[in-house]
Short mmCIF file of C-alpha atoms in Angstrom, two decimals:
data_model
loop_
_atom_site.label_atom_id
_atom_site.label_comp_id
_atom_site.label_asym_id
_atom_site.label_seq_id
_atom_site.Cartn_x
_atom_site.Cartn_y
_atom_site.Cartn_z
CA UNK A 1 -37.38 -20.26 24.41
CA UNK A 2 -33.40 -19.77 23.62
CA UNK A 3 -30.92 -20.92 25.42
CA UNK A 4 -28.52 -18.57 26.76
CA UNK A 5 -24.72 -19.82 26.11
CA UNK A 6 -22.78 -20.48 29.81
CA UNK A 7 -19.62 -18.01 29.86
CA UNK A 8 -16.68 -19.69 31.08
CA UNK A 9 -15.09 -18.00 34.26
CA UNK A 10 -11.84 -19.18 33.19
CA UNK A 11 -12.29 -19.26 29.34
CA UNK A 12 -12.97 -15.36 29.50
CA UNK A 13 -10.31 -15.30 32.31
CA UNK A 14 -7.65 -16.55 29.75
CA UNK A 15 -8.77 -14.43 26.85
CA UNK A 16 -8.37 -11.43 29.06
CA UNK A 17 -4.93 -12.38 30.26
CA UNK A 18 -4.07 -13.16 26.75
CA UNK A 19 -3.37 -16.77 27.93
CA UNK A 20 -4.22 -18.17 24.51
CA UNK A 21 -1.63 -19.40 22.26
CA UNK A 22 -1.10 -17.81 18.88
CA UNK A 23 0.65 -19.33 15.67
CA UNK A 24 1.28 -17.03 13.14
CA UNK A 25 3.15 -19.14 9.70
CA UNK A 26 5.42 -17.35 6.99
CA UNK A 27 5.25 -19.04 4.24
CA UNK A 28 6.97 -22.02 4.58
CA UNK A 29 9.80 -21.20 6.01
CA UNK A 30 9.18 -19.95 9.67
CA UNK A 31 6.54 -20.34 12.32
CA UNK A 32 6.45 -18.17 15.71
CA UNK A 33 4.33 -19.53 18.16
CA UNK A 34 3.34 -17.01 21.19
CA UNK A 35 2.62 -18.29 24.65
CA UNK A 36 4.61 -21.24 24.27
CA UNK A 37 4.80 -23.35 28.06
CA UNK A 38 7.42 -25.96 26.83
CA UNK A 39 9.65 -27.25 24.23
CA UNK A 40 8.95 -30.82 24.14
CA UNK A 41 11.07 -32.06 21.45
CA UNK A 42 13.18 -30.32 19.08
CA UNK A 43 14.45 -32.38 16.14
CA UNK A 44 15.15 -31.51 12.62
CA UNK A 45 11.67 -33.26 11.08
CA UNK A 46 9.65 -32.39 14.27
CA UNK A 47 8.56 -29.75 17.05
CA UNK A 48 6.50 -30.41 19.50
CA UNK A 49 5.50 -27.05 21.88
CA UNK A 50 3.27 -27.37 24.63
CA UNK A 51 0.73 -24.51 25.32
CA UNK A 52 -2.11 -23.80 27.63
CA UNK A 53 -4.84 -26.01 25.59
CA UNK A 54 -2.89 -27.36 22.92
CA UNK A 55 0.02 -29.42 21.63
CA UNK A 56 1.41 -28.00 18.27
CA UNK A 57 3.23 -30.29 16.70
CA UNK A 58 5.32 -28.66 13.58
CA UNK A 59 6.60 -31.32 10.60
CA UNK A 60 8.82 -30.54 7.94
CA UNK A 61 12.78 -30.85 6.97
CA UNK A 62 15.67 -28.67 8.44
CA UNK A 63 13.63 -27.53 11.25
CA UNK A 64 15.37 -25.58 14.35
CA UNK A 65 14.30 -23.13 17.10
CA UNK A 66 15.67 -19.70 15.75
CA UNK A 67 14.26 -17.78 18.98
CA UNK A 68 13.19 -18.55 22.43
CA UNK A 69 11.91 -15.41 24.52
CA UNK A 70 9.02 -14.41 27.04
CA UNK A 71 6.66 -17.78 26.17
CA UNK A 72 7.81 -17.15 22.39
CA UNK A 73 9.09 -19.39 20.33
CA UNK A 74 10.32 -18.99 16.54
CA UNK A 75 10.84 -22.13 14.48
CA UNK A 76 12.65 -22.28 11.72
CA UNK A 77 13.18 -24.35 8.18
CA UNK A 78 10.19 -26.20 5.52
CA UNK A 79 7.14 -26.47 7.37
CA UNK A 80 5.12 -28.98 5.49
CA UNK A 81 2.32 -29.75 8.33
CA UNK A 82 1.01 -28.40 11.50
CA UNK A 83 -0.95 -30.81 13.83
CA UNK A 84 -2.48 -29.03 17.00
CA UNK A 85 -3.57 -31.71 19.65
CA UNK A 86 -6.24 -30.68 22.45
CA UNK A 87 -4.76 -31.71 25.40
CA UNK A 88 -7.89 -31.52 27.65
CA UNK A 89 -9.36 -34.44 25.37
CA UNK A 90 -6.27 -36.22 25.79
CA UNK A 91 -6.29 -35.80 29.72
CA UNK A 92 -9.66 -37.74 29.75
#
């Protein structure tokens, strides 16, 4: 017999709302993350953004916040690694 997958209340609640973070990378050069919550640290080899599920953490050279609007944030310089960080494992 299959097994029928449990649907999340709030999962499907935050997909709907469009709660979920997005990262979308230009080359090298720029990153804009949507529904950002916080800037946790801005320096010029490291970002750190908190989101919903996730910390992003952005490493590279030159880096700076170029934008900060409406959950958005646009990060700027050479990107040379991203590092996302569940924080619900990191909770436990």
């Amino acid at each position: 017999m299959a097994r029928i997958p449990g649907i999340s209340f709030f999962g499907k609640t935050r997909e709907l709302m469009y709660l979920q973070s997005y990262i979308r990378i230009n080359d090298n050069t720029s990153a804009l993350v949507e529904n950002c919550r916080q800037i946790y640290e801005c320096t010029e080899v490291c970002v750190r953004l908190l989101t919903g599920s996730f910390e992003i953490e952005l490493w590279g050279s030159g880096l700076m916040l170029s934008s900060y609007a409406e959950n958005s944030v646009e990060v700027r310089g050479t990107i040379e690694q991203v590092k996302l960080v569940s924080r619900v494992n990191r909770r436990n």
